[in-house]
């Protein structure tokens, strides 16, 4: 029985990853890092989950996330962190409390996020898909 | 100032250091506690603040999405930096269960976070309450970390305080030491003083006034104690001394008493006349050998006395009882047993009476006086010795007044006892007595010492005599001097002898002094020195004139050659030249016998008769009173005499003086001989110097390297070189050109000279003109004055001409030798041929006589026969001589001379019988071997024996004695006869000649001794003769002894 559960768990992991990469399609990412305009979904999720602290050009990674009052916060929480807004906050609470991560910047609106990213090199942000004012210049293309 | 600070040390620094030490000690205990409390509160407060800040940070992050604040806070809550044990957030689930949401460190055990031990940790917990989250923020700090932190904060303070504490304790210790050490020392000293050790030194150990005062107080105390003790000791000592003195006095008194009794052998006794009980002291027991436990009752003392002594005692006691008076008696007690000996006792007794005047006891003393009696006997004997001794004995009182002298003294001094008594010995002293010796004697005698001295005294009749005194003080038993005794020995003769010896020694010293002067004297000073020596000796013998005379026995005169005269004595040397010896015949006679002429008093000499001169008439006008003249001999020839005159007084010259003066005379002869030799030497030196300079022989002197030093004119002439050309050059280079052989000869000669040897050699040289010459050189080593070899001297003779002659001579010699040889042969032939012809003639004559009696009776024929016989004998002798002389190498062998003599004696035995001569010969048993030839020796012995018999004296009983003596390597054969003898004064040179006869003996031919001598010499021996006409002859043949080697 246990063996069956283990086999099932192993089979489910790629499925879960596939679902997450698929979900990233509801989100637009922007980045202000020279020479980086595209990243794989895996890399992107990893970066948003504190997987990297510096860019290749040694700029500090600054993650820009929607605050809990933001309308697309739930999507972001779901797609990048696989949970609710509170779980995303707890995720970062644990990391910051332990000092293991630079705290992300939580902003209320997409514009604030656009503005922040454009003004802060090294920052990477996420917004809901299809915002009209999305600065293409800073778009991060998510590859498979 | 320094003292001030030192004094402050104790008063201020010590409490200060003590307070500081205590303060620091307190601080080091109190400060950490306080500090911990404060720090802990600070920790708690900070943790509180941090916890609250964290809680707010979490709340803001969760509520406002602002995680920057939390991040800032958490950077503060850095675990390592802040020392937090852990930081955690717990979450309260919907079920109300608290779980750990997150913790830092990540893996920190959840159970500790949820249930921490508050003893181990300081905890702070703040609640979080947000819309999405309920839980707590928990911060914990480990108490050990807090304590560690507190310690890290505190430990510099602890170190600082510790250093301060150590310093203050150090200061405290030093100060304490400064106080405690002196106090300990002073306490120790105080304890020593307590035990009475006042002599130990107290040092000044501190300048701190209180201790210093204590120090000085102890010093004062010590001195006081010392004084007190010294006083005590002194007092005790005085006390002890007094006790000691008293005790000793007491003991001495007792001891003296006992000693006195013992010493004087004095004891006491007591006899109870009623009961017969008696008692006595131990000394009496000892005197009579009475046993200790002997019963002393019933007059038992009698057992210790002989009958005779008993009677004496009984008589004494009876007399005392009867008279009631004391008694005293000395008598000899007889031995009553084997253990006792004869003794003398002195007994005293006193009767003791009772109230009724009856004598009940006899008390008294008994003394053993044996020793005293013996001494008295000794004294008696000694006084007898003193009286009879040949030495003088004088006894004086303390003032040196004569009390007694013995007979010897009376005899020596000439005084009588009455004349001497009361006088002091000073009466014998006179002007010749040595005052120093007299005062020395007096001084020593006053000091009570024994004196030994020699003094010259004069007797009653002016006779002077030397005494050896031995003065001893006469002492009482107490040691007090009561007089003096002098034992005097007459040493007059000894003194005279001593003086003589002394005088001789002085004279000898003068002679030694003079002789040592003469040894090294330069000849030119001899005249002066002889005069000076004469003066010295004359002064010594107290002569007024000293002189030397030379005898001229040819002219029979004598002349004065040296003279010394004392002051005021006129010299006579001028008057005493060529004095005829006939005036002094006695003088000359004495000197001829090598005896001195001593005239003690000229006035005793005979007076000249008829105004003729004699010794007295010569001496008297010169004022001479005494004289001595000593002959001087030079090699047994009387050459003069040495004399000393005494003009001012008469003088006797002792025999020893004369001997020493004779020695001086001989010394003078030696010196004069030396003077003569020296002069002769100088003359000869001059002569030889002239000879060397002028002789025809060449003189050459070279040094050790053959370098020419000097040459005479003749050598220059011989060599052709002048002196300057030769000096400094080697002879070997000058005279031999390239002749290496000659050079070698010279070099060999130089080596020979270095060994000190001389020789003569011939050598061929080349002179300056390159002419070959022959020199005969006599060379010898040359030595310096110090005997050091300094080269060679050579005398050179040019023998070139002689060499030529020699060559010619050699030719002639060869010719002569040939002729000689021929002559020998001729002699041999002649002797042989003539002998055979003569033998034939002799034979024919004998034959003719046998044939006809007419020939026998024919006088002419008989004469002819005699001629023929003589011819025969002559030829025989000549033949023998020729044989001896030509036979150079006679065969020599070992011959026993005794055998030869035996044979010869046998041969002459007939002759001996007919002649009546007696031959005395002690025939030797042992062989006397000589080196010789048997036939020669037979001939020699036979010839000597027949001669001794032949030339006997018909007026005497002729005797011939034969002696053989062996001396060293020679055997002497002596033939001694008492025959006619030979006048050797006339015949000595002829005695061994050919055809020499010395007597008119019909058998004398004059050939025998000639042959004998030739034979002896051919054997390497010699023959000698001693003879006196009319007495006899001794012929001695000396032959070589045979040696086995």
mmCIF file of N, CA and C in Angstrom, chain B residues 587-629:
data_model
loop_
_atom_site.group_PDB
_atom_site.id
_atom_site.type_symbol
_atom_site.label_atom_id
_atom_site.label_comp_id
_atom_site.label_asym_id
_atom_site.label_seq_id
_atom_site.Cartn_x
_atom_site.Cartn_y
_atom_site.Cartn_z
ATOM 1 N N UNK B 587 180.419 31.023 63.478
ATOM 2 C CA UNK B 587 179.207 31.369 62.705
ATOM 3 C C UNK B 587 179.135 30.516 61.446
ATOM 4 N N UNK B 588 180.243 30.538 60.679
ATOM 5 C CA UNK B 588 180.300 29.810 59.422
ATOM 6 C C UNK B 588 180.161 28.305 59.668
ATOM 7 N N UNK B 589 180.774 27.852 60.758
ATOM 8 C CA UNK B 589 180.709 26.426 61.072
ATOM 9 C C UNK B 589 179.260 25.986 61.334
ATOM 10 N N UNK B 590 178.566 26.812 62.101
ATOM 11 C CA UNK B 590 177.156 26.497 62.389
ATOM 12 C C UNK B 590 176.333 26.451 61.102
ATOM 13 N N UNK B 591 176.539 27.482 60.281
ATOM 14 C CA UNK B 591 175.765 27.573 59.035
ATOM 15 C C UNK B 591 176.100 26.418 58.099
ATOM 16 N N UNK B 592 177.385 26.009 58.095
ATOM 17 C CA UNK B 592 177.770 24.890 57.231
ATOM 18 C C UNK B 592 177.054 23.615 57.649
ATOM 19 N N UNK B 593 176.722 23.536 58.940
ATOM 20 C CA UNK B 593 175.983 22.354 59.434
ATOM 21 C C UNK B 593 174.467 22.550 59.292
ATOM 22 N N UNK B 594 174.121 23.625 58.579
ATOM 23 C CA UNK B 594 172.694 23.959 58.364
ATOM 24 C C UNK B 594 171.998 24.282 59.687
ATOM 25 N N UNK B 595 172.789 24.793 60.630
ATOM 26 C CA UNK B 595 172.212 25.156 61.929
ATOM 27 C C UNK B 595 172.196 26.675 62.081
ATOM 28 N N UNK B 596 171.231 27.188 62.829
ATOM 29 C CA UNK B 596 171.207 28.629 63.035
ATOM 30 C C UNK B 596 172.273 29.046 64.054
ATOM 31 N N UNK B 597 172.653 30.280 63.983
ATOM 32 C CA UNK B 597 173.585 30.825 64.974
ATOM 33 C C UNK B 597 172.751 31.696 65.906
ATOM 34 N N UNK B 598 172.608 31.241 67.161
ATOM 35 C CA UNK B 598 171.784 31.995 68.103
ATOM 36 C C UNK B 598 172.706 32.559 69.183
ATOM 37 N N UNK B 599 172.638 33.863 69.356
ATOM 38 C CA UNK B 599 173.436 34.504 70.419
ATOM 39 C C UNK B 599 172.447 35.230 71.335
ATOM 40 N N UNK B 600 172.064 34.584 72.450
ATOM 41 C CA UNK B 600 171.079 35.233 73.327
ATOM 42 C C UNK B 600 171.659 36.476 73.994
ATOM 43 N N UNK B 601 172.944 36.452 74.267
ATOM 44 C CA UNK B 601 173.555 37.615 74.907
ATOM 45 C C UNK B 601 174.981 37.768 74.360
ATOM 46 N N UNK B 602 175.180 38.864 73.655
ATOM 47 C CA UNK B 602 176.476 39.091 73.004
ATOM 48 C C UNK B 602 177.602 39.157 74.048
ATOM 49 N N UNK B 603 177.238 39.635 75.215
ATOM 50 C CA UNK B 603 178.260 39.826 76.248
ATOM 51 C C UNK B 603 178.818 38.505 76.770
ATOM 52 N N UNK B 604 178.097 37.414 76.448
ATOM 53 C CA UNK B 604 178.601 36.108 76.891
ATOM 54 C C UNK B 604 179.606 35.531 75.896
ATOM 55 N N UNK B 605 179.769 36.196 74.725
ATOM 56 C CA UNK B 605 180.730 35.704 73.726
ATOM 57 C C UNK B 605 182.161 36.000 74.222
ATOM 58 N N UNK B 606 183.110 35.172 73.764
ATOM 59 C CA UNK B 606 184.493 35.429 74.218
ATOM 60 C C UNK B 606 185.036 36.778 73.720
ATOM 61 N N UNK B 607 185.828 37.410 74.548
ATOM 62 C CA UNK B 607 186.414 38.718 74.187
ATOM 63 C C UNK B 607 187.617 38.468 73.273
ATOM 64 N N UNK B 608 187.734 39.307 72.260
ATOM 65 C CA UNK B 608 188.845 39.154 71.308
ATOM 66 C C UNK B 608 190.173 39.429 72.017
ATOM 67 N N UNK B 609 191.140 38.596 71.654
ATOM 68 C CA UNK B 609 192.444 38.788 72.287
ATOM 69 C C UNK B 609 193.326 39.630 71.379
ATOM 70 N N UNK B 610 194.142 40.365 71.987
ATOM 71 C CA UNK B 610 195.142 41.188 71.261
ATOM 72 C C UNK B 610 194.516 42.092 70.198
ATOM 73 N N UNK B 611 193.411 42.633 70.545
ATOM 74 C CA UNK B 611 192.707 43.589 69.671
ATOM 75 C C UNK B 611 192.389 43.026 68.289
ATOM 76 N N UNK B 612 192.290 41.677 68.265
ATOM 77 C CA UNK B 612 191.896 41.073 66.993
ATOM 78 C C UNK B 612 190.370 41.129 66.854
ATOM 79 N N UNK B 613 189.941 41.000 65.628
ATOM 80 C CA UNK B 613 188.482 41.012 65.405
ATOM 81 C C UNK B 613 187.925 39.623 65.653
ATOM 82 N N UNK B 614 186.890 39.553 66.399
ATOM 83 C CA UNK B 614 186.104 38.313 66.476
ATOM 84 C C UNK B 614 184.628 38.707 66.488
ATOM 85 N N UNK B 615 183.792 37.710 66.709
ATOM 86 C CA UNK B 615 182.340 37.969 66.594
ATOM 87 C C UNK B 615 181.889 39.043 67.569
ATOM 88 N N UNK B 616 182.337 38.944 68.787
ATOM 89 C CA UNK B 616 181.922 39.904 69.813
ATOM 90 C C UNK B 616 182.410 41.306 69.438
ATOM 91 N N UNK B 617 183.661 41.389 68.960
ATOM 92 C CA UNK B 617 184.198 42.725 68.658
ATOM 93 C C UNK B 617 183.512 43.325 67.431
ATOM 94 N N UNK B 618 182.887 42.450 66.617
ATOM 95 C CA UNK B 618 182.134 43.002 65.476
ATOM 96 C C UNK B 618 180.745 43.446 65.938
ATOM 97 N N UNK B 619 180.107 42.592 66.788
ATOM 98 C CA UNK B 619 178.704 42.844 67.162
ATOM 99 C C UNK B 619 178.570 43.960 68.200
ATOM 100 N N UNK B 620 179.470 43.978 69.137
ATOM 101 C CA UNK B 620 179.349 44.918 70.255
ATOM 102 C C UNK B 620 179.303 46.384 69.792
ATOM 103 N N UNK B 621 180.197 46.782 68.881
ATOM 104 C CA UNK B 621 180.141 48.197 68.453
ATOM 105 C C UNK B 621 178.820 48.568 67.781
ATOM 106 N N UNK B 622 178.128 47.548 67.238
ATOM 107 C CA UNK B 622 176.834 47.853 66.598
ATOM 108 C C UNK B 622 175.711 47.947 67.631
ATOM 109 N N UNK B 623 176.073 47.726 68.886
ATOM 110 C CA UNK B 623 175.075 47.837 69.968
ATOM 111 C C UNK B 623 174.169 46.622 70.045
ATOM 112 N N UNK B 624 174.555 45.534 69.364
ATOM 113 C CA UNK B 624 173.686 44.349 69.329
ATOM 114 C C UNK B 624 173.775 43.620 70.659
ATOM 115 N N UNK B 625 172.622 43.281 71.201
ATOM 116 C CA UNK B 625 172.590 42.559 72.479
ATOM 117 C C UNK B 625 172.325 41.072 72.244
ATOM 118 N N UNK B 626 171.376 40.771 71.316
ATOM 119 C CA UNK B 626 171.084 39.374 70.988
ATOM 120 C C UNK B 626 170.911 39.299 69.480
ATOM 121 N N UNK B 627 171.091 38.086 68.972
ATOM 122 C CA UNK B 627 170.836 37.935 67.532
ATOM 123 C C UNK B 627 170.598 36.476 67.202
ATOM 124 N N UNK B 628 170.018 36.307 66.033
ATOM 125 C CA UNK B 628 169.885 34.981 65.471
ATOM 126 C C UNK B 628 170.166 35.097 63.976
ATOM 127 N N UNK B 629 170.943 34.174 63.454
ATOM 128 C CA UNK B 629 171.165 34.143 62.005
ATOM 129 C C UNK B 629 170.848 32.750 61.524
#
